Amino acid sequence: MIFEAILFFVAAAGAIAGALGVVVLRNPFFSVLALVGHLLALAVLFLLLRAEFVAAAQVVVYAGAVMVLYVFVVAYIGGIEEPLGASAGPLRILGPLFAGVLLIEIAIATIGSGLRAVSSAGPVVGANFGSPEAIGALLLQKFLIAFEAASFLLLIAAVAAVVLARRRRGLEEAGGDTPLQIGRRPAKGPQADDPAVAGTGGEAGRSIDERTPTVAQGG
Amino acid sequence: MTPAAVSWAWLVLLLPLMGTAVIALGWKILPGRLAGYLGTLTIGLSFLAGIATYFSLEALPPEGRRLVGSAFTYIGTSNLNVDLSILVDPLSVFMVLVVTGVSFLIHVYSIAYLGSDRGYARFFSYLNFFVFSMLLLVLAGNFVLLIVGWAFVGAASYLLISFWYRRDTATNAGIKAFVINVIGDVGLVIAAFLILDRLGTLDYLGAFEAARQIPPGDPTIVAACLLLLVGAFAKSGQLPLHTWLPDAMEGPTPVSALIHAATMVTAGVYLIARCHPLFEAAPSAAAVGAIIGTLTLLFAATVALVSTDLKRIIAYSTISQIGYMVLGVCAFAYSAGMFHLMTHAFFKALLFMGAGSVVSAIGMTNGSIDRMGGFRKAMPFTFATFTIGAGALAGLPLLSGFFSKDEIISYTLHRGGLYTVLGYCAYLAAILTAFYAFRMVFRVFFGKPVPEAKELAGGEQAHVAPQNPLTGEEEDTDVGFPGPEHHIAERAFGMKAAMAPLALLAVVGGVVAIPGLTAGVETFLEPTFAGSPYLADRPPEAEQITGLIIGGVLALVGVGAAYVVYMRRPGLAGSAQKKLAGVHALFFNAWYLNQLYDRVFVRPGRAAGRFGRTTVERVLVQNTIVGGATGVVRAGTALARAVQTGYLRAYALLLLVGVCALALYFLIASG
Amino acid sequence: MGIAWFVVLSAFIFAIGAAGVLTRRNPLVILLCLELMLNAGNLALLSFARAHGNGDGQVFALIVMVVAACEVVIGLGLIVAMFRNKLTIDADEMSELRG
């Protein structure tokens, strides 16, 4: 019991420290690292709650894959150091204020409600509780549709990522002001003066292949 | 079983309506001049139907000559019952014959006169509409239909006066005529209300029966009669509502001939004659009418003495002659008044037609008699007919005007009392009338020929650049302006065909009412006025013949004076004008009444309109009411828009605040 | 340990995450704070799953993790696209929804 309590407090402290680190640290890279620590602390807490599979998934998927993704992006974009206290005026105070309000409300709800619902440690559960076997059974029987929907969502996200990451032709020169339509030439740019090209500015719907020879001649 | 007379009367009424509809709807597909022929045909058939009505009415015994034909019940409530009914009795048949007969001749005239006008078909549909309205007015069997016809006539008058609508002067004249007519309409409608209130019905026969039971002098009836007079004076152009008539000469000459000589302006006289039981029950109102009639008579004669625009002289002459008719019917000499109405229709229309011919000869750019002279040799036919018309107007012995005018005067003198004075004023006016009538003849047709006359005598008609006769501004000859060709009687058969019968009637029209010999008009109209105590009260023959002789002498004196002034001593007119410059100016400006009305009514009205436009409209409505409403909405939406800052985090904050609020609610709700 | 501790801890982390979303300007960090909130939610779910002795909450938490992953992918993709098009990556500058 004591062991559990000590573990709980240590993990809780780690989680809170990580959370605060995310919010307070100025360098986004450090924020990412703080989040990773936070996630690991949370994994310990999950274990305390007899959610072994979820804890494993948290470490492997969340801390392992998603955070790595974050690290990549931060490395690509570069950590832009925000000066402290740079937020918009009222939000500096109102943000934390309302967050605190929410915290107090939930605290009241939890603690002030007589503690009957949440005072106990919960019923005695079998060894199977939280094991992959139990989760798998639930996923494939009771929550089959949610499971399939989640996988569908993952597919969509993957496709979306590809679409978002795709390069648009000619957009680098234009600077990104033109609408993202296939095959439309930007108005500005070195090729706009050419009469063969300028006349094609109004053509929408013509396939790219058709127009390429014209561009080649005009260029 | 509808009597034949009533059926013919419906036909009379409906034929012009059909003409209007056909021409108005089909003018694009009617080829060439067909619209004109069609319009003339309907009026001609209407005239024939009128003759048929006359004969079928005469076939009935005198007591049974008041027929009412009802189409359907227009209003049927417990205390008001109004049918769409026509009253066929001698008075209405008389008016029908005059209206359709003269209208037919004027239509024939118009085919030639407006032959080259681009708005030819429009003109004939308007003319037919006018004749229909006039017939409706005349044949109406109750006050409601009378008011309908009255209003239609006013509308038709407006349409026809501003026929050449691209001329500002014409449209202004049309508006002026319409506004003054509306004043009369208001009087007429309120009079109808009073009659309904006092007599219980709007039907003519019923109302008149009830009126005969009431002792004379009843205040409601007097008020109703005075308001009827207001209506009559607005329509007939009597003081003080006469100012529209001279301006209405902006319309084409056939319009002046038809509307402002023969038909529309006589509607007021017809009204008084029709409502004679009411006027007999309110002798004070009749006296007022007679006085105003006489004043108008004199006033208009003085203005016609010095006016220089040919058509305007004839217009003032119309105002003056209608003063005679009003005097006649208000002195309860109904048949005399109606007789003068008939003869006046003949010679006045003739005068206008002749004037149209002369004005065409100088290219329609000017109507001033200062620019006319010596047309006698160049336009013999016009000269002859115009002189006949002027003679009838002057009352030269044995012409039609002679008999009709002097009959009125002798009746008036016979009436006694106030009317004697009015009778002598009428004699004075007779001299003036003869003078100015022949002033016109001598100025236009005698004297040194103007260049246009010389050209015409040589066989060439003058071609002048089109311009507005009043203001001199240039025009073109497209739609809305007079056409490129100007037709004179000598060259246009249609004009001759119309003027000749009128000249004949102006000469021999008097034979129907020679005192002592024939009493055609009186006998014919007797069934209408039966029941009037004044019917039998006619002056003895000796008095009438004396009156005729005096009238003839006065006419000859007037003509002689005109001859002396304009032919023998040409400088006399000029020097008289200089010596009596003030008087001349007074007469020339029509006693400054136009200017007075302008100051008193038009300018304040215009100022009120401007005030309404700038202050009320702009400040109150636009800025306050409309601007205020939109301003409030705009402010509200601006307030709402302030939330949309575009800041992502502000939106997130709002989300958070919402969640807090929800949590609070659940916290409280759960205990 | 009573479940209450876990729930209160979850609320705490949630509040910190919310404050972070509202206070930081870098969209990357905003997304990170969003992750914090999601994890706090996960923690609460698992606490209640334990309290009821039911595995449903754990499945729910797993699905939440899936959703979070997808959301991160899209969000990061957006940020990268913005960066590549030379658009600013400051949450305050992106105020074209204004008005």
Coordinates of C-alpha atoms in Angstrom, one line a residue, chain A residues 7-211:
Chain A
L7 CA 5.0 5.5 -6.4
F8 CA 1.8 7.5 -6.9
F9 CA 3.3 10.7 -5.5
V10 CA 6.5 10.3 -7.4
A11 CA 4.8 9.7 -10.7
A12 CA 2.4 12.5 -10.0
A13 CA 5.2 14.9 -9.3
G14 CA 6.9 13.9 -12.5
A15 CA 3.7 14.3 -14.4
I16 CA 3.1 17.8 -13.0
A17 CA 6.6 18.8 -13.5
G18 CA 6.5 17.7 -17.1
A19 CA 3.2 19.5 -17.6
L20 CA 4.6 22.7 -16.2
G21 CA 7.7 22.3 -18.2
V22 CA 5.7 22.1 -21.4
V23 CA 3.8 25.3 -20.6
V24 CA 6.6 27.3 -19.1
L25 CA 9.7 26.4 -21.1
R26 CA 10.4 28.8 -23.8
N27 CA 12.3 26.7 -26.2
P28 CA 9.8 24.4 -28.0
F29 CA 12.4 21.6 -28.1
F30 CA 12.6 21.6 -24.3
S31 CA 8.8 21.6 -24.2
V32 CA 8.7 18.4 -26.3
L33 CA 11.2 16.8 -24.0
A34 CA 9.1 17.8 -21.0
L35 CA 6.1 16.3 -22.6
V36 CA 8.0 13.0 -23.1
G37 CA 8.8 12.9 -19.4
H38 CA 5.3 13.7 -18.6
L39 CA 4.1 10.8 -20.8
L40 CA 6.4 8.4 -19.1
A41 CA 5.2 9.5 -15.7
L42 CA 1.7 9.0 -16.9
A43 CA 2.5 5.5 -18.0
V44 CA 3.6 4.7 -14.4
L45 CA 0.3 6.1 -13.2
F46 CA -1.6 3.9 -15.8
L47 CA 0.2 0.9 -14.4
L48 CA -0.9 1.9 -10.9
L49 CA -4.5 1.8 -12.3
R50 CA -4.1 -1.7 -13.5
A51 CA -4.1 -0.5 -17.2
E52 CA -1.1 -2.4 -18.4
F53 CA -1.8 -2.5 -22.0
V54 CA -2.7 1.1 -22.2
A55 CA 0.5 2.0 -20.4
A56 CA 2.5 0.0 -22.9
A57 CA 0.7 1.6 -25.7
Q58 CA 1.3 5.0 -24.2
V59 CA 5.0 4.4 -24.0
V60 CA 5.4 2.8 -27.4
V61 CA 3.0 4.7 -29.5
Y62 CA 2.6 8.0 -27.8
A63 CA 6.0 8.7 -26.3
G64 CA 7.7 6.6 -28.9
A65 CA 6.1 7.5 -32.2
V66 CA 4.1 10.7 -31.8
M67 CA 6.8 12.5 -29.8
V68 CA 9.4 11.5 -32.2
L69 CA 7.3 13.0 -34.9
Y70 CA 7.2 16.2 -32.8
V71 CA 10.9 16.1 -32.5
F72 CA 11.3 15.9 -36.2
V73 CA 9.0 18.8 -36.8
V74 CA 10.7 20.9 -34.2
A75 CA 14.0 20.1 -35.7
Y76 CA 12.7 21.1 -39.2
I77 CA 11.1 24.3 -38.1
G78 CA 13.6 25.3 -35.6
G79 CA 12.9 26.3 -32.1
I80 CA 11.8 29.8 -32.0
E81 CA 12.4 31.2 -28.6
E82 CA 9.4 33.1 -27.4
P83 CA 10.1 35.8 -24.9
L84 CA 8.5 35.3 -21.6
G85 CA 5.2 37.0 -21.1
A86 CA 4.7 37.6 -24.8
S87 CA 1.1 36.6 -25.0
A88 CA -1.7 39.0 -25.8
G89 CA -2.5 41.2 -22.9
P90 CA -5.8 40.0 -21.4
L91 CA -5.1 36.4 -22.2
R92 CA -2.0 36.3 -19.9
I93 CA -4.3 36.6 -17.0
L94 CA -7.6 35.3 -18.2
G95 CA -6.1 32.0 -19.6
P96 CA -4.7 30.8 -16.3
L97 CA -7.6 32.3 -14.5
F98 CA -10.2 30.3 -16.2
A99 CA -8.0 27.2 -16.2
G100 CA -7.8 27.6 -12.4
V101 CA -11.6 28.1 -12.3
L102 CA -12.1 24.8 -14.1
L103 CA -9.6 23.1 -11.8
I104 CA -11.4 24.3 -8.8
E105 CA -14.8 23.2 -10.2
I106 CA -13.6 19.7 -10.9
A107 CA -11.9 19.5 -7.6
I108 CA -15.1 20.5 -5.8
A109 CA -16.9 18.0 -7.9
T110 CA -14.6 15.3 -7.0
I111 CA -13.8 16.0 -3.4
G112 CA -16.8 17.9 -2.3
S113 CA -19.3 15.4 -3.5
G114 CA -19.0 13.3 -0.5
L115 CA -16.3 11.1 -1.8
R116 CA -18.6 8.2 -1.9
A117 CA -18.1 7.5 -5.6
V118 CA -14.4 8.0 -5.7
S119 CA -13.2 7.4 -2.2
S120 CA -12.5 3.8 -2.6
A121 CA -9.8 2.2 -4.6
G122 CA -12.3 0.4 -6.6
P123 CA -13.6 -3.2 -6.6
V124 CA -11.2 -6.1 -6.5
V125 CA -10.4 -7.0 -10.1
G126 CA -9.0 -10.1 -11.5
A127 CA -5.5 -10.5 -12.9
N128 CA -6.9 -10.3 -16.3
F129 CA -8.0 -6.7 -15.9
G130 CA -6.2 -4.4 -18.2
S131 CA -4.3 -7.2 -19.9
P132 CA -3.9 -7.3 -23.7
E133 CA -6.2 -10.2 -23.7
A134 CA -9.0 -8.3 -22.0
I135 CA -8.5 -5.2 -24.1
G136 CA -8.4 -7.3 -27.3
A137 CA -11.6 -9.1 -26.4
L138 CA -13.3 -5.8 -25.8
L139 CA -12.0 -4.2 -28.9
L140 CA -13.1 -7.0 -31.2
Q141 CA -16.4 -7.8 -29.5
K142 CA -18.0 -4.9 -27.7
F143 CA -16.3 -2.0 -29.4
L144 CA -15.8 -3.5 -32.9
I145 CA -17.3 -0.5 -34.7
A146 CA -15.3 2.0 -32.7
F147 CA -12.2 -0.1 -33.5
E148 CA -12.9 -0.1 -37.2
A149 CA -13.8 3.5 -37.2
A150 CA -10.5 4.3 -35.4
S151 CA -8.6 2.4 -38.0
F152 CA -10.5 4.3 -40.7
L153 CA -9.6 7.5 -39.0
L154 CA -5.9 6.5 -39.1
L155 CA -6.1 5.9 -42.8
I156 CA -7.7 9.3 -43.4
A157 CA -5.0 10.9 -41.3
A158 CA -2.3 9.2 -43.3
V159 CA -3.8 10.3 -46.6
A160 CA -4.3 13.8 -45.2
A161 CA -0.7 13.9 -44.2
V162 CA 0.4 13.0 -47.6
V163 CA -1.8 15.6 -49.2
L164 CA -0.7 18.3 -46.9
A165 CA 2.9 17.5 -47.5
R166 CA 2.7 17.4 -51.3
R167 CA 4.5 20.1 -53.2
R168 CA 2.5 22.3 -55.5
R169 CA 4.0 23.1 -58.9
G170 CA 5.1 26.6 -59.2
L171 CA 4.0 27.7 -55.8
E172 CA 7.5 28.2 -54.6
E173 CA 8.0 31.1 -57.1
A174 CA 4.6 32.6 -56.5
G175 CA 5.1 32.7 -52.7
G176 CA 2.0 30.8 -52.0
D177 CA -0.6 33.5 -52.7
T178 CA -2.3 31.7 -55.5
P179 CA -5.2 29.3 -54.8
L180 CA -4.3 25.7 -54.6
Q181 CA -5.7 24.5 -57.9
I182 CA -4.2 22.0 -60.2
G183 CA -2.5 23.3 -63.3
R184 CA -3.2 27.0 -62.8
R185 CA -0.4 29.2 -63.6
P186 CA 0.4 32.0 -61.1
A187 CA -0.2 35.6 -62.4
K188 CA 3.2 36.8 -61.3
G189 CA 6.5 35.1 -62.0
P190 CA 9.0 35.2 -64.8
Q191 CA 6.8 33.4 -67.2
A192 CA 3.8 35.8 -67.0
D193 CA 5.1 38.1 -69.6
D194 CA 5.2 35.5 -72.3
P195 CA 2.1 35.9 -74.4
A196 CA 1.7 32.2 -74.9
V197 CA 1.6 31.8 -71.2
A198 CA -0.4 34.8 -70.2
G199 CA -3.3 33.7 -72.4
T200 CA -3.5 30.5 -70.5
G201 CA -4.1 32.3 -67.2
G202 CA -7.8 32.0 -67.6
E203 CA -7.9 28.4 -68.6
A204 CA -9.2 26.3 -65.9
G205 CA -9.8 22.7 -66.2
R206 CA -7.3 21.9 -68.9
S207 CA -5.1 19.0 -68.0
I208 CA -1.5 19.7 -67.2
D209 CA -0.3 17.4 -69.9
E210 CA -2.1 19.3 -72.5
R211 CA -0.5 22.5 -71.6

